[in-house]
Each structure stands twice: as C-alpha cells, then as structure tokens.
Short mmCIF file of C-alpha atoms in Angstrom, two decimals:
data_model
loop_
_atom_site.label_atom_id
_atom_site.label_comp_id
_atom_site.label_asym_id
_atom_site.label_seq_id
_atom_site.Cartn_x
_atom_site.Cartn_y
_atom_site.Cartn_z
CA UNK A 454 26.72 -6.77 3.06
CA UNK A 455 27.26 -5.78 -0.80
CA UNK A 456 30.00 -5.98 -3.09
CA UNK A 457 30.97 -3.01 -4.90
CA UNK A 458 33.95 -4.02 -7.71
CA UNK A 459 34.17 -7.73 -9.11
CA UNK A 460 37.32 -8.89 -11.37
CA UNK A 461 37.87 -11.80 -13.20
CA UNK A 462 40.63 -12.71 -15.18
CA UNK A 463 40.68 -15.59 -17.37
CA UNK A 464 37.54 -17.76 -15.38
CA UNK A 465 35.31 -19.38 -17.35
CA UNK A 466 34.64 -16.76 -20.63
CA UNK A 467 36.45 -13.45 -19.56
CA UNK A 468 39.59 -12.88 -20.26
CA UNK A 469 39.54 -9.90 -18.31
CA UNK A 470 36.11 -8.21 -16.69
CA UNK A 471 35.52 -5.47 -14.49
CA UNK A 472 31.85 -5.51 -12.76
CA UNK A 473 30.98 -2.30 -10.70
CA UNK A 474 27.84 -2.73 -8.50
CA UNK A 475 26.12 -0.91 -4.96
CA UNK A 476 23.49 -1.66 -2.58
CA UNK A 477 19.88 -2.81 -4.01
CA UNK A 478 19.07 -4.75 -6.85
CA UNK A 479 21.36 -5.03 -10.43
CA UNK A 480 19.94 -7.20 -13.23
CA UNK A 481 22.47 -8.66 -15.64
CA UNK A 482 21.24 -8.94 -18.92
CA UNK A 483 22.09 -10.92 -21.87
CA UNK A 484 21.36 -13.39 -24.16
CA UNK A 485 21.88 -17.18 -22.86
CA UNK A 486 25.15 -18.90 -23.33
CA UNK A 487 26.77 -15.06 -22.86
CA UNK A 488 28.48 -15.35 -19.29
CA UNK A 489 26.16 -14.08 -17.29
CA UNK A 490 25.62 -17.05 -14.85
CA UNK A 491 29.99 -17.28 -15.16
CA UNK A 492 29.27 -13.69 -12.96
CA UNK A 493 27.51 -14.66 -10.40
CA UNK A 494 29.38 -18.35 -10.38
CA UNK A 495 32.65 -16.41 -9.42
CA UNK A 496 30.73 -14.39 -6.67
CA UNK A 497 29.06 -17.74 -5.42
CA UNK A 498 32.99 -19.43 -5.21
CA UNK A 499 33.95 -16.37 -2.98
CA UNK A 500 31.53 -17.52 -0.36
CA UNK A 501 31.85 -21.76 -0.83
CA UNK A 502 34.91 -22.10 -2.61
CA UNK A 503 33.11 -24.30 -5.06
CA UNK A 504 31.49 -24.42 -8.18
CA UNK A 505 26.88 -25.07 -8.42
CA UNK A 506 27.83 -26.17 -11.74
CA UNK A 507 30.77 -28.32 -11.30
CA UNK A 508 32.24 -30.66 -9.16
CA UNK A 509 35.70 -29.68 -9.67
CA UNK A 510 38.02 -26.25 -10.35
CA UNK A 511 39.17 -27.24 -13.83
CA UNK A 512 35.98 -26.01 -15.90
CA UNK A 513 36.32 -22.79 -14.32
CA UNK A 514 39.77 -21.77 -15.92
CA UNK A 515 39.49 -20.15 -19.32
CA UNK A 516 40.20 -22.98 -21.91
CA UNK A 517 44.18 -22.75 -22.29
CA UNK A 518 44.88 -20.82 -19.31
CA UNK A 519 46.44 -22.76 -15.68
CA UNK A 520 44.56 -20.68 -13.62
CA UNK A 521 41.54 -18.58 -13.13
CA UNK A 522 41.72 -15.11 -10.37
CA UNK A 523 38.47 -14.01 -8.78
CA UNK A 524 38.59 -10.75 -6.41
CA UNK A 525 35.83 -8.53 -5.00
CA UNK A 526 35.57 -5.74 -2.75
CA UNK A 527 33.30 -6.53 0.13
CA UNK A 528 31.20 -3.60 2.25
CA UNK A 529 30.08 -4.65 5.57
CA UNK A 530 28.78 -1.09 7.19
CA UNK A 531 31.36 1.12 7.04
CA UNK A 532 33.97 -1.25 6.60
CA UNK A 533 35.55 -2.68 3.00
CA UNK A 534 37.63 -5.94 2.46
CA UNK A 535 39.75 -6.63 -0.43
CA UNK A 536 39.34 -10.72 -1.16
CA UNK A 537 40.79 -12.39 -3.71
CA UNK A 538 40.93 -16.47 -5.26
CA UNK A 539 43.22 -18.01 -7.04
CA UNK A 540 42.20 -21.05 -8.79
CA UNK A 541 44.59 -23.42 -9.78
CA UNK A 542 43.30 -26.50 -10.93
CA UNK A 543 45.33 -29.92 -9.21
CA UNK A 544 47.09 -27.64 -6.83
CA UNK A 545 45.77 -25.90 -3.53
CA UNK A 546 44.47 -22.89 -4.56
CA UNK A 547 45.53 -19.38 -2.46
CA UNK A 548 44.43 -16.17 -1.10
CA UNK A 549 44.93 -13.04 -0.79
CA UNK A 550 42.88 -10.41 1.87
CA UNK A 551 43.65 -6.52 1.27
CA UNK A 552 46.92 -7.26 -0.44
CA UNK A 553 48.69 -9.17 1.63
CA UNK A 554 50.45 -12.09 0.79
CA UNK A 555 49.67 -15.10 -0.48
CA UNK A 556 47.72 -17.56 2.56
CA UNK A 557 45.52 -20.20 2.29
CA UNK A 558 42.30 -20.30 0.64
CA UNK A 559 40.59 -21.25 3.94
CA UNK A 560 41.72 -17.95 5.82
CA UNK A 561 39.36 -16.49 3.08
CA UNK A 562 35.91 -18.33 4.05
CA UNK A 563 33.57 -16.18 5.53
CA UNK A 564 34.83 -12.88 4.20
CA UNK A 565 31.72 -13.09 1.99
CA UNK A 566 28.76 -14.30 2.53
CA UNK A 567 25.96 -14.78 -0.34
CA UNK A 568 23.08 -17.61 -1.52
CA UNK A 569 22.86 -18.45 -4.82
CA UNK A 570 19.64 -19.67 -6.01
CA UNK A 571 20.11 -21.13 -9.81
CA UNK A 572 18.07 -23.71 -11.92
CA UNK A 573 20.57 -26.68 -11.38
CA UNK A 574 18.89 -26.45 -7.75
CA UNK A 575 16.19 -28.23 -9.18
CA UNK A 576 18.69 -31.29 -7.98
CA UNK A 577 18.56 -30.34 -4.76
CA UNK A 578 14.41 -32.11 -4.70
CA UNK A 579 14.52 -34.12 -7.57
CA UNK A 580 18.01 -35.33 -8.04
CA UNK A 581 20.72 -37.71 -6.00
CA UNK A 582 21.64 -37.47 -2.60
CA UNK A 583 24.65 -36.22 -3.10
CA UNK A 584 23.60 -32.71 -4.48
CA UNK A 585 21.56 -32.40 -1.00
CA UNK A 586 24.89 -33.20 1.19
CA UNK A 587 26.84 -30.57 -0.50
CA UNK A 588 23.85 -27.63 0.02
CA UNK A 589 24.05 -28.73 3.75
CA UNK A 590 27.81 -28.85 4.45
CA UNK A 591 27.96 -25.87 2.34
CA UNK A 592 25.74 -23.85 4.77
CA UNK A 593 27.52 -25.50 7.07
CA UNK A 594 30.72 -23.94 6.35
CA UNK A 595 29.08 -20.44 5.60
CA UNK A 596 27.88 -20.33 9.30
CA UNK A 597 31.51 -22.10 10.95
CA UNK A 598 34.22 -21.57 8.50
CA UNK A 599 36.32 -23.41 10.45
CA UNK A 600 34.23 -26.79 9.95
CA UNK A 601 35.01 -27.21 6.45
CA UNK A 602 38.35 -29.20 7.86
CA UNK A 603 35.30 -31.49 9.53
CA UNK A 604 34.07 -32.94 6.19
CA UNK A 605 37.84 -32.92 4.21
CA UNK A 606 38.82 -35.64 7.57
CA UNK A 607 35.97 -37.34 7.18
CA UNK A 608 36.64 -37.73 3.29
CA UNK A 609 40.24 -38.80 4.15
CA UNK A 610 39.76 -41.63 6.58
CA UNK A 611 36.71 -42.56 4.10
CA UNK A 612 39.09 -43.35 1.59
CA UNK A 613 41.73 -45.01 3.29
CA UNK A 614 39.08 -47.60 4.78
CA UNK A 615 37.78 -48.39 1.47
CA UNK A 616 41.26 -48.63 -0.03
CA UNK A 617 41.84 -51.16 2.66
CA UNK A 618 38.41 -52.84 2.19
CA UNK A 619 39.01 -52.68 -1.64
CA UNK A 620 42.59 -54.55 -1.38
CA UNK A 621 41.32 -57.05 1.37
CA UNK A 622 38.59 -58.29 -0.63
CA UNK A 623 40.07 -58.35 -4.20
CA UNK A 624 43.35 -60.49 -2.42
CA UNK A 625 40.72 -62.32 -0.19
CA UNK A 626 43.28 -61.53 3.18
CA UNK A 627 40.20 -61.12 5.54
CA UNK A 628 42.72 -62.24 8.34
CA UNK A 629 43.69 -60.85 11.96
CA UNK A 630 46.31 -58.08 10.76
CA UNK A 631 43.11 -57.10 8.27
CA UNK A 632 40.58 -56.98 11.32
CA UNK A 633 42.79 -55.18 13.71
CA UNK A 634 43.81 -52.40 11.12
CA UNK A 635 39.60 -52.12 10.13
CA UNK A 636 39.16 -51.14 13.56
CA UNK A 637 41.81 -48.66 13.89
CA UNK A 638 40.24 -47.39 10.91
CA UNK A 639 36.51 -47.45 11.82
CA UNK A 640 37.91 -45.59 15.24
CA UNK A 641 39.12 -42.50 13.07
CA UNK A 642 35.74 -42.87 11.02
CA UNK A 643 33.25 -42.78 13.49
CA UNK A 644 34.86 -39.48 15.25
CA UNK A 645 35.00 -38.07 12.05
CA UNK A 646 31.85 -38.62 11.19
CA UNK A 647 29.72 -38.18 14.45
CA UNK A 648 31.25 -34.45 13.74
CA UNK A 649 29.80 -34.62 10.46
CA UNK A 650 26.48 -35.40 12.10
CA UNK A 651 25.94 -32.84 14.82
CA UNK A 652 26.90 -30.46 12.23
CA UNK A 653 24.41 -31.37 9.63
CA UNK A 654 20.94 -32.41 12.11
CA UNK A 655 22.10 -29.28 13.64
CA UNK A 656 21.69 -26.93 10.75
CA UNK A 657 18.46 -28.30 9.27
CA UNK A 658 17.07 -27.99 12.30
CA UNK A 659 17.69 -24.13 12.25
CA UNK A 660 16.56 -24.44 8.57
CA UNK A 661 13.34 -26.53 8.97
CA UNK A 662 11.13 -23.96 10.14
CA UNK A 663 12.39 -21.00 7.50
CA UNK A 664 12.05 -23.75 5.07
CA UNK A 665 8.35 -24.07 6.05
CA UNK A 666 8.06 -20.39 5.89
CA UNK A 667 9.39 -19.85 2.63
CA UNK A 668 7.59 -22.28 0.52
CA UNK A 669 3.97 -21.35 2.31
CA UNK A 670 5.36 -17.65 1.14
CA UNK A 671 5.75 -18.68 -2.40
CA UNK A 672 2.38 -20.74 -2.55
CA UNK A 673 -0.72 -20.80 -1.36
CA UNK A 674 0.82 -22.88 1.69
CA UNK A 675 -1.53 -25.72 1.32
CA UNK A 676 1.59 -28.24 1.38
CA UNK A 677 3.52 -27.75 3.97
CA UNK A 678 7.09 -28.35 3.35
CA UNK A 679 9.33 -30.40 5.46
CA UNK A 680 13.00 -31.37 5.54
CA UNK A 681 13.86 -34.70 7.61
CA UNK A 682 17.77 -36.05 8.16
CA UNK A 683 17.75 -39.67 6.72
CA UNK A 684 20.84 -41.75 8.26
CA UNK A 685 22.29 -44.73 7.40
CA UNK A 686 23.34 -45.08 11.02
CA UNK A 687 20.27 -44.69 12.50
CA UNK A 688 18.00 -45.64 9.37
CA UNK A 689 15.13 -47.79 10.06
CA UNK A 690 13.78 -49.23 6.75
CA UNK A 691 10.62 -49.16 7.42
CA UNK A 692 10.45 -45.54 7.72
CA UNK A 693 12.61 -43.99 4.63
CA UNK A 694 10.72 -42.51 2.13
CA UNK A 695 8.21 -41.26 4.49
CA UNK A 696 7.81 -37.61 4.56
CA UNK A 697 7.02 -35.55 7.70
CA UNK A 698 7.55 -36.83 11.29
CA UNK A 699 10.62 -35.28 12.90
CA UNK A 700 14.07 -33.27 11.23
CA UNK A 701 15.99 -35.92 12.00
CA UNK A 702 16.27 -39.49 13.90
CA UNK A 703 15.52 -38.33 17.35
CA UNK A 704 18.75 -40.42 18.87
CA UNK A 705 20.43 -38.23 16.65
CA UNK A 706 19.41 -34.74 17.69
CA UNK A 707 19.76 -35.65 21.51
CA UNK A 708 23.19 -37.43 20.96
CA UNK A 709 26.57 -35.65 21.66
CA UNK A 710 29.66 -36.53 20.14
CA UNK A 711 30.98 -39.72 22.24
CA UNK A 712 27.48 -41.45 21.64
CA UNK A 713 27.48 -40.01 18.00
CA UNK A 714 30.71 -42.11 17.58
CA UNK A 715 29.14 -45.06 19.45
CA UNK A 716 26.29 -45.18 17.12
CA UNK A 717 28.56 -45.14 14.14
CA UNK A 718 30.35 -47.71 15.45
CA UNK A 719 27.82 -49.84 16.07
CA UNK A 720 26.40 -49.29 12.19
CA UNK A 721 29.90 -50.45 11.12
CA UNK A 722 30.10 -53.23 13.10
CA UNK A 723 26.25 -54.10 11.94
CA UNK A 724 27.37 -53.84 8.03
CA UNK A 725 30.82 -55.57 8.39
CA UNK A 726 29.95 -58.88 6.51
CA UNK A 727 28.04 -56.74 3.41
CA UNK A 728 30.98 -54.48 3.82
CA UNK A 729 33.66 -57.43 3.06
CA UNK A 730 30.89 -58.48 0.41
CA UNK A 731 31.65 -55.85 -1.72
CA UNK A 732 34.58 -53.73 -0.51
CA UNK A 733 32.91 -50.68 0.35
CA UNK A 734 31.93 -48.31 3.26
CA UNK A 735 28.27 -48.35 3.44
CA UNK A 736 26.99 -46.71 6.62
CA UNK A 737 28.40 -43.36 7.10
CA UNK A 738 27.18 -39.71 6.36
CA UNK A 739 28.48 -40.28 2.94
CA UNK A 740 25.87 -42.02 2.28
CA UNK A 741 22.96 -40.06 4.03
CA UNK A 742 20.21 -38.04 2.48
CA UNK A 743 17.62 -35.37 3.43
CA UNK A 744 13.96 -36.18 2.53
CA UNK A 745 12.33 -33.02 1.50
CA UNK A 746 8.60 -33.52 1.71
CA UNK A 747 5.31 -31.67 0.70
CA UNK A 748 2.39 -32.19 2.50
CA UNK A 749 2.49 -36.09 3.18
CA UNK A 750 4.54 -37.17 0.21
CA UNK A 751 7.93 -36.62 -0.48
CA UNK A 752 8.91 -33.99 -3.06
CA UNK A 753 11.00 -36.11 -4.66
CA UNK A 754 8.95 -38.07 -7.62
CA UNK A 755 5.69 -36.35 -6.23
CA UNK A 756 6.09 -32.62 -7.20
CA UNK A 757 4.72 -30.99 -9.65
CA UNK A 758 7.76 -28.49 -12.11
CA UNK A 759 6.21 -25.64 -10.21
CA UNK A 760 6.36 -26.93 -7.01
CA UNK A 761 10.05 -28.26 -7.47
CA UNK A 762 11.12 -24.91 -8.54
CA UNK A 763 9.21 -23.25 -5.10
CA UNK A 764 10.67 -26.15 -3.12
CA UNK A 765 14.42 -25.16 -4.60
CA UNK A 766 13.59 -21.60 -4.27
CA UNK A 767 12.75 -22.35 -0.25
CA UNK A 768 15.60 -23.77 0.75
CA UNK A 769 17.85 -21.29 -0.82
CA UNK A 770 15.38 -18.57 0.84
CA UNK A 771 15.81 -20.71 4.86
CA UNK A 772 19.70 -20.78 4.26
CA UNK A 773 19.43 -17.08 3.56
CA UNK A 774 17.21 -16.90 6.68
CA UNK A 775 19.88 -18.72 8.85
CA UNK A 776 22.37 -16.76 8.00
CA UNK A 777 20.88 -13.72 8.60
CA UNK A 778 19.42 -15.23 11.87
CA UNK A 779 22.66 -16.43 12.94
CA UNK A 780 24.42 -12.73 12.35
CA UNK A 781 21.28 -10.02 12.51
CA UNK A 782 23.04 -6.94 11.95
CA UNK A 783 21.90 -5.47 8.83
CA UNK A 784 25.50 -4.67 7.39
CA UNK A 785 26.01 -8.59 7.80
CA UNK A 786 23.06 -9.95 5.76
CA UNK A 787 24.23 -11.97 2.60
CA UNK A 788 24.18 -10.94 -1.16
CA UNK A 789 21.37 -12.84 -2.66
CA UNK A 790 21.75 -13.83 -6.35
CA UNK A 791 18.57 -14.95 -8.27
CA UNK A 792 20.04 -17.13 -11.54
CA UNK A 793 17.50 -16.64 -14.40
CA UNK A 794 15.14 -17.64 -11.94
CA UNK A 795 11.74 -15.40 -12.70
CA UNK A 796 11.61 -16.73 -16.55
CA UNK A 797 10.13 -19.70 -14.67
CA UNK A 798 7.90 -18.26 -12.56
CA UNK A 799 4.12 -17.43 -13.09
CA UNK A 800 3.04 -13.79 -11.94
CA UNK A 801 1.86 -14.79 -8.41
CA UNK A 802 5.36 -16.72 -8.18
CA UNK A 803 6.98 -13.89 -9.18
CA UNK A 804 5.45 -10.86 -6.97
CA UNK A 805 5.75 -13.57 -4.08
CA UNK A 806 9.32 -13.77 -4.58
CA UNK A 807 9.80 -10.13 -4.61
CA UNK A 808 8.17 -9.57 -1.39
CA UNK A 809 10.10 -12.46 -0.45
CA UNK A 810 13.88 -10.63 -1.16
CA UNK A 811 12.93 -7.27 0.01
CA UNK A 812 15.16 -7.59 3.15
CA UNK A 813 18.60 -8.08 1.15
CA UNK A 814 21.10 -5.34 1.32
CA UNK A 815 21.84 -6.32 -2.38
CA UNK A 816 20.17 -8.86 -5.05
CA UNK A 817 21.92 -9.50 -8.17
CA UNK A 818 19.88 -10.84 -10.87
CA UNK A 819 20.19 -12.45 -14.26
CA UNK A 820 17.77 -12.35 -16.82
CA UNK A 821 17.87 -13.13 -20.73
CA UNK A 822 15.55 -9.89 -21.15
CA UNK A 823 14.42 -7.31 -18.99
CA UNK A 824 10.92 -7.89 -19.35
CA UNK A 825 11.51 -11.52 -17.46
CA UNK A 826 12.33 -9.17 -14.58
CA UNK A 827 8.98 -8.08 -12.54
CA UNK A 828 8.87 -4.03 -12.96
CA UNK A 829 8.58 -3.55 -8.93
CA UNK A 830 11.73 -4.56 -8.28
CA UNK A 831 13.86 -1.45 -9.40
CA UNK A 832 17.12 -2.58 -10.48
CA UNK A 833 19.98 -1.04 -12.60
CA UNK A 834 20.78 -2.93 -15.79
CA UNK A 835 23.95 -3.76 -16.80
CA UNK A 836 24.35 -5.36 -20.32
CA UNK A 837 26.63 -8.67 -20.80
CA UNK A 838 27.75 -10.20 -24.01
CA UNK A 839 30.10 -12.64 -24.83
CA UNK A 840 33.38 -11.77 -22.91
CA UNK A 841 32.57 -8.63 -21.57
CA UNK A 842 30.36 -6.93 -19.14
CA UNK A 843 29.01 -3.37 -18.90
CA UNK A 844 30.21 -1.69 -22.51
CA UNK A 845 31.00 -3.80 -25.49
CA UNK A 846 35.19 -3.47 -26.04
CA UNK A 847 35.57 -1.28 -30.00
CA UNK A 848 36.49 -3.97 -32.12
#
C-alpha cells in the first residue's frame, strides 16, 4: 500500500498543501517547528481518525478556520481509492470515498492503513496508562474497523454509571430505586466491556511475540521484551508491577464473552462499597494497563533513554508486523512513517532500524537535516517550510 497525492487545506499550518509521493522511501525535510510532523499527523488521522499529539480535533484546524479537510489517494496493487476527512471540531466529522457523497467518517476506517512511530511514543513505556489503552484499541480498530463502535459503548454506559454514582453519593440517596438502577447499569457495563477485553488480550497476544522480535532486532537482545495485560478485573495485587510471566491473566485469555461479563460483574460487585465511597467506576478496562517489561524489570522507571526509545520503536514495529500478518499480500502492507526518529538513534540503532523497515512498500520520513537520515536508505527529498511543502510559493 502507498499513497501517491496528499491535500490539506487549512489543518494545522497549511492553508492549502499539495504532497506528491510513490513507492519507497521520501524524507521530509525542514527545520523544526516547520510542519513537517503536521504531514504525516494528517496521514496518521486517515488510518485512526485521531490525533498522536492530541486528544481532541480542535488543535488540528488552522487557528480561525471551523474545519480542517484531509484527502489522499490510496494504491493498493493495481487499484486507487480516493479518501477524504473532514474535521469539524464539536460536530461528527464526515467522509467522502472517490467522490461520493458525504457518509460517515467510520465507512472510511480501513481504507488506509499506516503506523506512525513519533517521539511522543516515548509515553507509550514511560508515561500513564492511558496512552497504552489508546495504542491498543487503536490497533484494534486498524485490524476490525468495525470494533471501534466496541470502545465508544463502553465509554457511554461508563459515563452514565458514574453520573449516577456521582449524583447518588453527593445527595447521599444510596436507596433501593439507586441499587436496582446500578445494576441495570453494571449489566450494560460488563457486556460492554468483556468486548473490550477479548479485543485487547487478543491483540497483544498477536503482538507479544513481534514485540520480542523487534526490540532483540534493535539491540543486542540481551533484554528480552515483554508485554503483559494488567486488569483491574482480574488484578491480583500481589503480582502488578511484575514483569514477565504470561500476556495476560490466564482466566482472561481462556474466557469467552458470557464469563468475560461474569468476571466483570463480579469485580463490580467486589468494589461496590469503595465505589459509593467516592462516586466513581473503578474496575473496568478503563482503568487497565499493559506492563511492558525488559528482561525482569518493567520498562517503566527501569529503562535506560535508549532503551525507551527501542522499546517505543518495537511496538510500533509488532503493530506493523500484525498488520501485515493479519493481511500478507504485499499490495496490503501499511505505510510506515518514521517521525524525526533517527536524530535519536546511535549508528548501530540506526542501520538496525533500516534493516528493520526494508519490507514496507513505502516509508515516509522526517528529518530536520538530511544528514540525520542514514545514507543506505535511498529516499527522495522533499523540502518543507513554514506553510508549504515541495517549492517555496514567490512571495
């Protein structure tokens, strides 16, 4: 899969830019702070419909501007899709595939398919568990499109049981009409959320071993790396913070959906009194995390800057495994892009990580000079500056 035309009008910097690309490797290159990681941002939000930088669609709109438009034509073999976003902050954004009319922006997942590797990754091993949810319900939603309505239902019922825990506690009405509507609500929260689950112990399981396979490939493999679902439904104190030992909770990988629910039942019922306490959900996969380890310690507060940027680098690398796994025909592997990522790297690093890309049908690449760019991977430079990409506009 590559992407030969990109246009942007009014996200982030550009007004208006045209981007014309092919197969193989193209380094953008520009001073910092000139748009170049806007570029690859847009391409990223074609594939996730979300933002590595920002938690919401309103930073993405040029400053004045109501919305943002980001289109692309996609080559998969022989065949070439038309996509295009339209991002409109505090409304539901739309769609549009090979001209047709407007439709909703989820008809559009899956169209494209790319990893984006990009130094706020760095969260992914050494910040909050949050950043590690999204990368996994992201991939999630790259390999079943249609499983992105899996985690908005989840989100929804979430919500309306802590509105009603909020409201119960603050008015102190912990009555019978209170307890019978918490259980109608923990009912729609634990089949929610046991499909939340088997999605996510499902998927780092396909990523665990790649994971493994990709660090050892960017070092000298004497850590092995390990990924390891952490639930607050199965938890057992005694073991989080551990690294190694199995992907996930083992009653979790063997469970189907009824005794997924059963066992998030069960957690709710277990927390209800700390729950009242302080007007909260507290078990849940919103609150879940994945311990990413390195040898017998976890990553997290143990590695070293180099071995949190290989560790980041990995997992971008397994989810670019997976999806190639899950869909093996060449014309179907996914754009890489590398964000200003070889600056970081030493020399071994960075000849590791070349060998380690050489399968992509097309890498794009962003780089403050071109000498940050190792000299075997042949690439065709294209110049950004501020607002424009390619030629600087006459003045």
């Amino acid at each position: 899969m590559y992407v030969s035309h990109v246009t942007l009008l009014d996200y982030r910097s550009y007004a208006r830019a045209e981007l014309e690309l092919g197969p193989g490797v193209s380094v953008l290159v520009g001073p910092n702070g000139v748009g170049k990681t806007n570029v690859v941002e847009a391409l990223g939000y074609l594939s996730t419909q979300g933002s590595h930088r920002v938690p919401n669609d309103a930073p993405l709109v040029r400053f004045g501007q109501e919305r943002a438009l980001v289109s692309a034509r996609v080559h998969r073999g022989t065949q070439a899709t038309g996509v295009e976003l339209e991002i409109i902050p505090g409304r539901a954004n739309r769609a549009r595939i090979n001209r047709s009319n407007h439709v909703r922006a989820k008809e559009a997942f899956g169209l494209v398919r790319s990893v984006l590797f990009a130094p706020e990754d760095l969260e992914l091993v050494k910040g909050d568990p949050g950043s590690r949810r999204r990368f996994i319900d992201d991939l999630v939603v790259q390999l079943r499109p249609d499983q992105g309505a899996v985690r908005a239902d989840y989100d929804r019922v979430l919500k309306q049981r802590n509105a009603l825990l909020k409201s119960a506690r603050a008015g102190g009405r912990f009555n019978d009409a209170f307890a019978s509507t918490l259980e109608v609500w923990n009912t729609h929260l634990a089949a929610a959320g046991a499909r939340v689950l088997r999605n996510r112990v499902h998927v780092l399981g396909l990523i665990a071993p790649h994971l493994e396979a990709a660090y050892a490939s960017l070092t000298d493999g004497s850590k092995p790396a390990t990924a390891r679902y952490l639930s607050t439904v199965t938890a057992d104190a005694d073991t989080v913070g551990v690294a190694g030992g199995p992907v996930a909770d083992e009653r979790l990988v063997q469970a189907g959906l009824p005794e997924l629910e059963a066992l998030m039942l069960q957690a709710m019922e277990g927390a209800r009194q700390r729950e009242m306490e302080r007007g909260v959900t507290l078990v849940g996969p919103h609150r879940d995390d994945i311990l990413l380890g390195l040898g017998p310690a976890p990553a997290k507060g143990f590695a070293s800057h180099g071995e949190t940027w290989s560790m980041a680098l990995a997992l971008r690398l397994a989810s670019y495994a997976v999806l190639t796994e899950d869909d093996p025909a060449d014309a179907a592997r996914p754009v890489l892009m590398l964000d200003d990522v070889f600056a970081e790297l030493d020399t071994r690093r960075r000849a590791k990580l070349v060998a380690a890309v050489a399968q992509a049908e097309q890498v794009i690449v962003t780089a403050a000079v071109r000498e940050d760019v190792p000299q075997e991977l042949e690439a065709t430079l294209i110049a950004v500056g501020p607002g424009w990409i390619g030629e600087e506009p006459a003045s």
